[in-house]
Short mmCIF file of C-alpha atoms and ligand atoms in Angstrom, two decimals:
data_model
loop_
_atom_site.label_atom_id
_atom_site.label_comp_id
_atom_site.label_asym_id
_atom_site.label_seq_id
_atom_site.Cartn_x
_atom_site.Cartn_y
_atom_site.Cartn_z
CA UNK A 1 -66.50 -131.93 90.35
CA UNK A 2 -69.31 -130.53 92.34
CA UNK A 3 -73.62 -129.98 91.33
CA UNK A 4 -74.58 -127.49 92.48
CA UNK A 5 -78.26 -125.85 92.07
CA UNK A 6 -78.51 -122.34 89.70
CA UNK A 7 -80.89 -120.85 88.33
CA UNK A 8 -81.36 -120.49 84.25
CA UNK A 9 -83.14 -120.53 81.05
CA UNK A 10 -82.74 -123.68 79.10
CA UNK A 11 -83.83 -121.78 75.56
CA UNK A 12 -83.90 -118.46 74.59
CA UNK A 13 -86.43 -116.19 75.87
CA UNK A 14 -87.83 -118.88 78.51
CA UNK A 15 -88.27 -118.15 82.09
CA UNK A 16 -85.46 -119.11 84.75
CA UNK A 17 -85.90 -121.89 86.47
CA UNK A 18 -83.70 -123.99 89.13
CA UNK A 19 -81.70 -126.96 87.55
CA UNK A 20 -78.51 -128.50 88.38
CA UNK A 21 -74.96 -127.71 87.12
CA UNK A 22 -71.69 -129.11 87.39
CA UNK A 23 -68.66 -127.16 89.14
CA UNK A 24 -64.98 -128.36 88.63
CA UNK A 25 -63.26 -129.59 91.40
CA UNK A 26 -60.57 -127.67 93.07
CA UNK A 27 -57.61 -126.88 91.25
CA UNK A 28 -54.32 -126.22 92.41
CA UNK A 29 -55.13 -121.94 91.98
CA UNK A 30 -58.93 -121.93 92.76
CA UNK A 31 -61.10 -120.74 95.36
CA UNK A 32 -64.39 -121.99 96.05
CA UNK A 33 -67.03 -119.17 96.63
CA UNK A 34 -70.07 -119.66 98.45
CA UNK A 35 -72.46 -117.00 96.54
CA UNK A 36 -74.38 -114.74 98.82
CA UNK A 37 -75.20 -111.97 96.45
CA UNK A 38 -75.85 -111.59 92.43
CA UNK A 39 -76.69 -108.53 90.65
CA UNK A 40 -79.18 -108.19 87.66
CA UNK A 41 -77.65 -106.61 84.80
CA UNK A 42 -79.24 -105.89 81.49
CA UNK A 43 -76.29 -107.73 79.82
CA UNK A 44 -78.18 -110.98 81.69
CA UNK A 45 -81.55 -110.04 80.17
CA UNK A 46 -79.92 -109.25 76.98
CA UNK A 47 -78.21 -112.90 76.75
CA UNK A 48 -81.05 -114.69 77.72
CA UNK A 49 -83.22 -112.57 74.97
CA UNK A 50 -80.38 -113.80 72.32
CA UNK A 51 -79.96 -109.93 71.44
CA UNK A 52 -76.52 -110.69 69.77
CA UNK A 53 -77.09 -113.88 68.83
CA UNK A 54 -74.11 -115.65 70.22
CA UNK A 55 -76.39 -116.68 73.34
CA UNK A 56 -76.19 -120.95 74.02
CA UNK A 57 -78.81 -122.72 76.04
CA UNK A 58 -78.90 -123.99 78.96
CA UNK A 59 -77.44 -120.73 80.19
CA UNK A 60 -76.91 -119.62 83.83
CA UNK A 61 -76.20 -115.40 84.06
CA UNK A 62 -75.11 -113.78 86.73
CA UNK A 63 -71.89 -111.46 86.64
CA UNK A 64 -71.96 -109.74 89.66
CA UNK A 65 -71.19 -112.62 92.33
CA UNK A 66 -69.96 -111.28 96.01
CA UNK A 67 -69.66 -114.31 98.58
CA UNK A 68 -67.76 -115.91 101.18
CA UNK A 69 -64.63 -118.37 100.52
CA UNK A 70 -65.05 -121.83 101.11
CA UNK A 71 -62.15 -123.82 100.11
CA UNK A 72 -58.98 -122.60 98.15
CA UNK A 73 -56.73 -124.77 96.10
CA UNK A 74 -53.09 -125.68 97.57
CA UNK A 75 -51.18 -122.92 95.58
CA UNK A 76 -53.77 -120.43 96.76
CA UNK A 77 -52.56 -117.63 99.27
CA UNK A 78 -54.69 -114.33 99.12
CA UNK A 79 -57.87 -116.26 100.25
CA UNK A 80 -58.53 -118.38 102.87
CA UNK A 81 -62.00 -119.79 103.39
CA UNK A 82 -64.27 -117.10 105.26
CA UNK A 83 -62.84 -114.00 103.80
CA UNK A 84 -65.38 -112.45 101.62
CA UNK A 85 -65.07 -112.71 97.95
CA UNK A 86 -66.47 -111.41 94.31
CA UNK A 87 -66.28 -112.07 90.62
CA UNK A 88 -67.23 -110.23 88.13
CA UNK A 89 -67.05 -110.50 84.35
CA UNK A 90 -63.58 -111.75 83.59
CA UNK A 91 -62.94 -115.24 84.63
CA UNK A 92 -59.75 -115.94 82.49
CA UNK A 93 -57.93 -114.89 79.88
CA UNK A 94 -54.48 -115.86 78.36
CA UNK A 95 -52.08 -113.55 80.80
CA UNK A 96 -49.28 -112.81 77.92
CA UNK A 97 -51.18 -110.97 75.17
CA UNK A 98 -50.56 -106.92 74.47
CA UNK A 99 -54.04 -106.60 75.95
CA UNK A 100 -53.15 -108.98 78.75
CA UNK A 101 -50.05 -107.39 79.81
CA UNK A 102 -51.96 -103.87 79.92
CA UNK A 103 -54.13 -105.60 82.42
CA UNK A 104 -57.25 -105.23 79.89
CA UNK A 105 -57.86 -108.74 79.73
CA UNK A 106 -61.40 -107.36 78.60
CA UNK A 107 -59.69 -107.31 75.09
CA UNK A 108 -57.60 -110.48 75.37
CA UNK A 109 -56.77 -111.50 71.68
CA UNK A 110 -57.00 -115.00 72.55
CA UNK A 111 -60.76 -114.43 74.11
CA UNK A 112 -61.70 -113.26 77.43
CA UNK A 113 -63.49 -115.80 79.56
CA UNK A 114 -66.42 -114.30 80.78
CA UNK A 115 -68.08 -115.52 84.18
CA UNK A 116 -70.80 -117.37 82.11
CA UNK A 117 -71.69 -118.06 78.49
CA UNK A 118 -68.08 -118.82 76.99
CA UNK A 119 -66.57 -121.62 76.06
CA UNK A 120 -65.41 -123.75 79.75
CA UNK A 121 -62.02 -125.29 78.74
CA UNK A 122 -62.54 -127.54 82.04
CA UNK A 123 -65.86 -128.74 82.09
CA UNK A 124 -66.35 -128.40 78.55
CA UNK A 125 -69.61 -126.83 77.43
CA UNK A 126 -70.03 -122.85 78.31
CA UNK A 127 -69.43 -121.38 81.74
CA UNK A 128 -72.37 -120.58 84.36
CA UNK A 129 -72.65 -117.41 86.23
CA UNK A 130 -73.50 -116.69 89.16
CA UNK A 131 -77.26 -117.11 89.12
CA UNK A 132 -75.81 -120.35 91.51
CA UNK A 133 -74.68 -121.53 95.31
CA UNK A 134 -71.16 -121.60 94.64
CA UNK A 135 -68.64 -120.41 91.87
CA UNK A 136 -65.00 -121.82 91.68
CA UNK A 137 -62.69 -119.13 89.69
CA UNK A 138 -58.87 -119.17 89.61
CA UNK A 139 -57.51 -116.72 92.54
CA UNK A 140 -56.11 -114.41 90.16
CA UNK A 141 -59.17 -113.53 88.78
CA UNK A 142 -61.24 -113.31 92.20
CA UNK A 143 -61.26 -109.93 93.43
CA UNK A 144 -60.93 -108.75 97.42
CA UNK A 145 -64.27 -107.94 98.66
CA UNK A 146 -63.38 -105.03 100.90
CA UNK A 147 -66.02 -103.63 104.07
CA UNK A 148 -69.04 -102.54 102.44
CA UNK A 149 -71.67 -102.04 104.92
CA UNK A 150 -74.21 -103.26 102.61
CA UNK A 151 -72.62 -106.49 100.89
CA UNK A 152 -75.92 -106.77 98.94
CA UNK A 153 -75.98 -103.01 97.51
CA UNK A 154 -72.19 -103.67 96.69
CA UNK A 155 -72.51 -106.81 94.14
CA UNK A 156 -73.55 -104.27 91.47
CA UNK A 157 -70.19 -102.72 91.32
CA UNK A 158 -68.55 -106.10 90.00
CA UNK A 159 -70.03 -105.06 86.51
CA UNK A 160 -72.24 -102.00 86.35
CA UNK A 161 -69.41 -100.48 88.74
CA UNK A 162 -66.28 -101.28 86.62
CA UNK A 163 -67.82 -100.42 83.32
CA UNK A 164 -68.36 -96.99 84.19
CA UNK A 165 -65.39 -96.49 86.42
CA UNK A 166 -62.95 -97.21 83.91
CA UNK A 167 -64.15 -95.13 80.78
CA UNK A 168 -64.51 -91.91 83.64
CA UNK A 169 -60.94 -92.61 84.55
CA UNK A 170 -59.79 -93.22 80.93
CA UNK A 171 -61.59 -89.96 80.26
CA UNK A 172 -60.26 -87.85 82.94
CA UNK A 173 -63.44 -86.79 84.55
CA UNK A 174 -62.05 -85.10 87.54
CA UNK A 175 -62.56 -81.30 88.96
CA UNK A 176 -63.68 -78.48 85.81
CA UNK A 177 -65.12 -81.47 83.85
CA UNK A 178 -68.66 -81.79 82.90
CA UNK A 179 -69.71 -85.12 82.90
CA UNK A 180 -73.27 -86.01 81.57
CA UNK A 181 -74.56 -89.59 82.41
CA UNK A 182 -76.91 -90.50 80.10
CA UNK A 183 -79.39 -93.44 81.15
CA UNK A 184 -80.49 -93.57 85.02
CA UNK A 185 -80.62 -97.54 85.20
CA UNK A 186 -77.75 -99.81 87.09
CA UNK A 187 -75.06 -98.29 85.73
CA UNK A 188 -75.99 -94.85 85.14
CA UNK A 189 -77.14 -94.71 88.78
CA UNK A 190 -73.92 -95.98 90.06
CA UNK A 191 -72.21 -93.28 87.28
CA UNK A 192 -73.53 -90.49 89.00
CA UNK A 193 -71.65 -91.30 92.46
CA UNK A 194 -68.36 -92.70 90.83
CA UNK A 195 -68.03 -89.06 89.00
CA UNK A 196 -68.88 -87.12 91.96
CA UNK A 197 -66.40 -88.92 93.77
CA UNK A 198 -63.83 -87.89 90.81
CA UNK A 199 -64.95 -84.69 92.11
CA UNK A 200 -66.50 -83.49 88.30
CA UNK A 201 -69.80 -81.56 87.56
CA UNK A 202 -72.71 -84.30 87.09
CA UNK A 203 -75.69 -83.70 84.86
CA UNK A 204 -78.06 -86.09 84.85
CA UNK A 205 -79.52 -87.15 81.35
CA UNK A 206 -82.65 -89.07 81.33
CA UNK A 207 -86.06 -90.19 79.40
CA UNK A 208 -87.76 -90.23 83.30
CA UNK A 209 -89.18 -87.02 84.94
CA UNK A 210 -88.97 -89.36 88.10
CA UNK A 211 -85.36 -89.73 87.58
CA UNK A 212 -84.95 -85.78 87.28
CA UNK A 213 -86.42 -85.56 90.35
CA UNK A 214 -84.16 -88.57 91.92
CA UNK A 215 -81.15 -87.16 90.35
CA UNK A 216 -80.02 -84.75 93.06
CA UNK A 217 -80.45 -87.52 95.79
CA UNK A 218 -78.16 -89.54 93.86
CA UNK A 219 -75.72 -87.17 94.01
CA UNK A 220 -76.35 -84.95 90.59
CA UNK A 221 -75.70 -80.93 89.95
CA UNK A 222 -78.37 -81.28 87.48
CA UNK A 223 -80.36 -83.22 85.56
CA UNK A 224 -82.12 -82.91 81.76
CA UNK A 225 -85.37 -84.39 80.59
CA UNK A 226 -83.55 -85.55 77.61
CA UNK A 227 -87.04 -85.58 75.58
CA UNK A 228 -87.88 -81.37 75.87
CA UNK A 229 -85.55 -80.20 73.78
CA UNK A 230 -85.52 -76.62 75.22
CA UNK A 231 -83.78 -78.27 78.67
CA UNK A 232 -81.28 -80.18 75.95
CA UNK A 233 -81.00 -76.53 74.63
CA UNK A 234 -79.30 -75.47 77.88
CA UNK A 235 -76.11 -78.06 77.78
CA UNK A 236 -75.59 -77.11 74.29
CA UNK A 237 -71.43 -77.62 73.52
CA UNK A 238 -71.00 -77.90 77.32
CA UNK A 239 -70.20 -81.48 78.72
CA UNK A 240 -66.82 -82.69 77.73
CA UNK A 241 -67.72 -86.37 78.59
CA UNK A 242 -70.90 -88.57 78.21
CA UNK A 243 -71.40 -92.17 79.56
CA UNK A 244 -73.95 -93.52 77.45
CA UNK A 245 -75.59 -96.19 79.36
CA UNK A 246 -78.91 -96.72 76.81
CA UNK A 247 -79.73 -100.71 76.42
CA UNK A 248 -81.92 -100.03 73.96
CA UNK A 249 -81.54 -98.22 70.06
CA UNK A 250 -81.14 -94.67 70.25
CA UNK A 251 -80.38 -91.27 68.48
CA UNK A 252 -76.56 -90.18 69.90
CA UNK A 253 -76.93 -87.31 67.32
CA UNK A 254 -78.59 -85.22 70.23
CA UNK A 255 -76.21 -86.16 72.59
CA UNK A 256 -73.28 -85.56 70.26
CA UNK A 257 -74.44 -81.88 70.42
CA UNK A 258 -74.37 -81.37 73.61
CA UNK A 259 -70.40 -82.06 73.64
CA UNK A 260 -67.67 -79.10 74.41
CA UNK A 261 -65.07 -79.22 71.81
CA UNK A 262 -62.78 -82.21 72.42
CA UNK A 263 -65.68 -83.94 74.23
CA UNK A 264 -66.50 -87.34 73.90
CA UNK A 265 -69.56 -89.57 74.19
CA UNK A 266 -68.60 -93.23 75.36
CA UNK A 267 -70.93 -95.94 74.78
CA UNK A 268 -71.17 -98.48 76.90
CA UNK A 269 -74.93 -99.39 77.13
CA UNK A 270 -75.59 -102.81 73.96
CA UNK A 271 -77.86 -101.38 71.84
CA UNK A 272 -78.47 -104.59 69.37
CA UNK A 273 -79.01 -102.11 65.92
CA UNK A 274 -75.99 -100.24 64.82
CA UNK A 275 -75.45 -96.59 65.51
CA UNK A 276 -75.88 -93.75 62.87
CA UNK A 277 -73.66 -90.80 63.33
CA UNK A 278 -74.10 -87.57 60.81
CA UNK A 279 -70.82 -86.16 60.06
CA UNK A 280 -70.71 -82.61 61.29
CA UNK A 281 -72.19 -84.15 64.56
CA UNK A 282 -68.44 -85.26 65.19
CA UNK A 283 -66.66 -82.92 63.09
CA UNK A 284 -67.66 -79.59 64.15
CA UNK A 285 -65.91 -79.07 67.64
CA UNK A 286 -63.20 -82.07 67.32
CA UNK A 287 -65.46 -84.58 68.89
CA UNK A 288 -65.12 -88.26 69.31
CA UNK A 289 -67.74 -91.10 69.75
CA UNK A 290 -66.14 -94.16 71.25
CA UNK A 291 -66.80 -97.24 73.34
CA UNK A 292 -65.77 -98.74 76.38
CA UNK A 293 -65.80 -102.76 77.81
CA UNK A 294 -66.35 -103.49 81.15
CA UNK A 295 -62.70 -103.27 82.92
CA UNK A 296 -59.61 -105.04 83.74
CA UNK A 297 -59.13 -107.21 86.82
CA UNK A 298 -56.88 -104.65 88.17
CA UNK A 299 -58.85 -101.89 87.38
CA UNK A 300 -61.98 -103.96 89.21
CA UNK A 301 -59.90 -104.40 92.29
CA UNK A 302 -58.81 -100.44 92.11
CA UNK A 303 -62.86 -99.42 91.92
CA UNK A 304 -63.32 -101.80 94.82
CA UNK A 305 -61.82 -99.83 97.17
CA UNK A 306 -62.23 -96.59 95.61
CA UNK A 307 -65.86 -97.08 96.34
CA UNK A 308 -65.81 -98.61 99.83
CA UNK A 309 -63.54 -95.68 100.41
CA UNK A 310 -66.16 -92.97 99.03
CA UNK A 311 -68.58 -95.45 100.87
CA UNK A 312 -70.12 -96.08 97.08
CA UNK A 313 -73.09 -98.84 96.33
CA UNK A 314 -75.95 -99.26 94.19
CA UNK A 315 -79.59 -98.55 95.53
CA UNK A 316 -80.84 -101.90 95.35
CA UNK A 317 -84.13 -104.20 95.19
CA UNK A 318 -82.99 -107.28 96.97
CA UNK A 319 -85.49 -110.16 95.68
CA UNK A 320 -85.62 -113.92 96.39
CA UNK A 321 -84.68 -116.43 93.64
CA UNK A 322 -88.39 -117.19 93.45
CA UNK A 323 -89.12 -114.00 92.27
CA UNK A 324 -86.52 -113.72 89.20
CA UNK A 325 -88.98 -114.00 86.72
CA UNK A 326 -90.69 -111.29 88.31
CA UNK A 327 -87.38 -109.09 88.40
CA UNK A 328 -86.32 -109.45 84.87
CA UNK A 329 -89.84 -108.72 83.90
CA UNK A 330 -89.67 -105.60 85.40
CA UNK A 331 -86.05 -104.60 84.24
CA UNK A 332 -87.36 -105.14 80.92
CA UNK A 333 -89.98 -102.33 81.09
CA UNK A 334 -87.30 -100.11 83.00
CA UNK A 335 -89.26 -100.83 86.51
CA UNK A 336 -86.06 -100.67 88.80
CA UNK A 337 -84.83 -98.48 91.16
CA UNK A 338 -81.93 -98.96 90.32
CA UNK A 339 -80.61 -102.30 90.93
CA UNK A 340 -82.23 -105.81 91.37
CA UNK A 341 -79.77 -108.28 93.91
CA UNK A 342 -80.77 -111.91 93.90
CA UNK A 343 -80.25 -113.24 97.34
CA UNK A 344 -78.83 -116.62 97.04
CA UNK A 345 -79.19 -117.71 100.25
CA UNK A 346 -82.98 -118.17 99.32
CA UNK A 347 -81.87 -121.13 96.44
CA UNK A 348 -81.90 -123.87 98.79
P1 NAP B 401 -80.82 -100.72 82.91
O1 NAP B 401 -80.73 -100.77 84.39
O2 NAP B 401 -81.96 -101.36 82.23
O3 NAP B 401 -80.71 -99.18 82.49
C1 NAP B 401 -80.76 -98.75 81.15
C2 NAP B 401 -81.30 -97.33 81.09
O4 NAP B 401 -81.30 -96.91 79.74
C3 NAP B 401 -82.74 -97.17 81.54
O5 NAP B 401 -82.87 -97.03 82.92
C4 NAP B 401 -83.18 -95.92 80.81
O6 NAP B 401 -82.73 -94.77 81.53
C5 NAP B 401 -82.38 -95.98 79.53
N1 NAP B 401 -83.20 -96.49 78.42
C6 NAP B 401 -83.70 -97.72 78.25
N2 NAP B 401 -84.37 -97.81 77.10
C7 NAP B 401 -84.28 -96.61 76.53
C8 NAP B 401 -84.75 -96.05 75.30
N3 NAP B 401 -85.48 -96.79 74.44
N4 NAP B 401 -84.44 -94.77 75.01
C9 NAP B 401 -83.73 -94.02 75.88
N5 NAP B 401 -83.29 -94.50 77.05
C10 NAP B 401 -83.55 -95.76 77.37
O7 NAP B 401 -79.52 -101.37 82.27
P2 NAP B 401 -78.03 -101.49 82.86
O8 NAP B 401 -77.90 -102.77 83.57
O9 NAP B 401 -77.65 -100.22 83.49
O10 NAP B 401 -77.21 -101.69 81.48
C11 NAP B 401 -77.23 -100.66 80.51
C12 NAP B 401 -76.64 -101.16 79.21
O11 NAP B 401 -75.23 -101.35 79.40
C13 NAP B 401 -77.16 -102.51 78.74
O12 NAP B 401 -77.25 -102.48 77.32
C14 NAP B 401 -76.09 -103.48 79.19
O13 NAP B 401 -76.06 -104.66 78.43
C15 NAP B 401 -74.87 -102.65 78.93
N6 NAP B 401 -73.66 -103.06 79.65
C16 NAP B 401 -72.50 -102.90 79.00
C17 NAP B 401 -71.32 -103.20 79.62
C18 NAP B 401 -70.03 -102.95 78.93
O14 NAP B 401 -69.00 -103.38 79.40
N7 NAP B 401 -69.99 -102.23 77.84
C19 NAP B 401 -71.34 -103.72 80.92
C20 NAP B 401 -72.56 -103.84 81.57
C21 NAP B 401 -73.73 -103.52 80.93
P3 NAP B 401 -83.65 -93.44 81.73
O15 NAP B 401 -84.94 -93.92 82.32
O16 NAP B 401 -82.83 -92.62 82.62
O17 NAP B 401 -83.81 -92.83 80.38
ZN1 ZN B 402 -73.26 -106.58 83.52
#
């Protein structure tokens, strides 16, 4: 067993601030990551705001962790200290469910460990993320950094990456689809190049005029002020696929509209408050509304190198860990273009 220093909030709401954590010692399948790079995600802010309610303090976030390898375990054999590393959400999960065996160990029946705040059957207490100097994860669950010329700008895809690569792969966007990303923050940024890569049509759809201006830098065909209804007017029935990346309560009613017939709108953004849908919104034109969880390990490893391949990262903010307060401040009111990176180097 190790302490290492991380940075948390010991109650809900709080600030972060540095304290000391314990890591396990090295077991037989670990490897030892030396953190270099975390991403921000809402899903932090969300947990440390208690916005589910399943939130337990102290609590460390942190889910997209890219670093080097410092030690491995004896039975270890893909890693070998110096090679870089990431985890992302998944941490464990039983191997031998339906889910499991489908590699979407996202949906384990006998629970998913997630990099931080779930139960650690080790150490006992729940697991810290990657808000930290070193995490030790079991090798099968530690993904293969590949060459990214920006490490930093590549931590991002370890969550906001996977969780809209899979649902535009489950979905088929590909060439003669119209995909509409809805929400310009983390993921939605990250949305726009993934789908372009998939070759589809992009159309931006956003509460920012800024981000309709940004949107065909990022790699958009279009992009919709998704508060003037006569620019909504034009994508009437026409996107078969939105990725709904909103963190906050929303109307998908509008959005539903704006779906082809057979098109779907897949949630992935938390919204705390449930969802409304009106009937016909789904009805009329066969459409769906559905949901979609992060991704399997995998399916993590398989957007890895699809996006150093398409040369894919996030547009990041890279801040020091002094200035996380300041960060998740800012991500709160929506102040981020598009993607704050702690550098961990700077927890010393
Ligand atoms: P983010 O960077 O804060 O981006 C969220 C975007 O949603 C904002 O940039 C904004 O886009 C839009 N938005 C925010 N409040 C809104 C409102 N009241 N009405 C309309 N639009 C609003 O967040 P993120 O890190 O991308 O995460 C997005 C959501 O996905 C969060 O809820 C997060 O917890 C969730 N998430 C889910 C999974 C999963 O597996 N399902 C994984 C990771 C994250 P515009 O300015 O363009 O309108
Ligand atoms: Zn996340």
């Amino acid at each position: 067993m190790k302490s290492v220093k991380a940075v948390g909030a010991k109650a809900e709401k709080s600030p972060l601030r540095e304290f000391s954590i314990r890591r396990r010692g090295l077991l037989a399948d670990d490897v030892e990551i030396e953190i270099m790079y975390c991403g921000i995600c809402h899903s932090d802010l969300h947990q440390i705001d208690n916005d589910f309610g399943a939130s337990v303090f102290p609590m460390v976030p942190g889910h997209e962790i890219v670093g080097r390898v410092i030690s491995v375990g004896a039975s270890v054999t893909h890693f070998k200290p110096g090679d870089y590393a990431a985890v992302g959400c998944i941490v464990d999960s039983c191997g031998s469910c339906p889910a499991c065996e489908r590699d979407l160990q996202q949906f384990c029946e006998h629970g998913t460990v997630l990099s931080f705040n779930t139960p650690d059957k080790y150490l006992g207490g729940m697991t810290y993320g990657g808000f930290a100097q070193t995490y030790v994860c079991k090798e099968s669950y530690t993904l293969k950094m590949p060459h990214f010329e920006d490490m930093a700008a590549a931590a991002p895809l370890l969550c906001a990456g996977i969780t809209v690569y899979s649902p535009l792969k489950h979905w088929q966007a590909g060439p003669g689809k119209v995909v509409g990303i809805l929400g310009i923050g983390g993921l939605g940024h990250v949305a726009i190049r993934i789908a372009k890569a998939l070759a589809a049509e992009v159309v931006v759809l956003t509460t920012s005029e800024q981000k309709v201006a940004d949107a065909k830098r990022l790699g958009a065909d279009d992009a919709v002020l998704t508060t003037d209804t006569e620019q909504m007017k034009r994508y009437a029935g026409k996107i078969d696929l939105i990725i709904d990346t909103v963190s906050a309560s929303h109307d998908v009613n509008q959005y539903l509209k704006l779906l082809a017939i057979d098109g779907s709108v897949v949630l992935v953004g938390l919204p705390a408050e449930p969802i409304e849908i009106a009937a016909f919104n789904v009805v009329k034109g066969r459409r769906s509304f559905a949901g979609s969880n992060i991704g399997g390990i995998h399916e993590t490893q398989e957007m890895l190198d699809f996006c150093a391949k398409h040369n894919i990262t996030a547009d990041i903010e890279l801040v020091n860990v002094a200035r996380i307060n300041d960060a998740f401040s800012r991500l709160k009111k929506g102040d981020v273009k598009y993607r704050f990176v702690m550098d961990m180097s700077t927890l010393k």
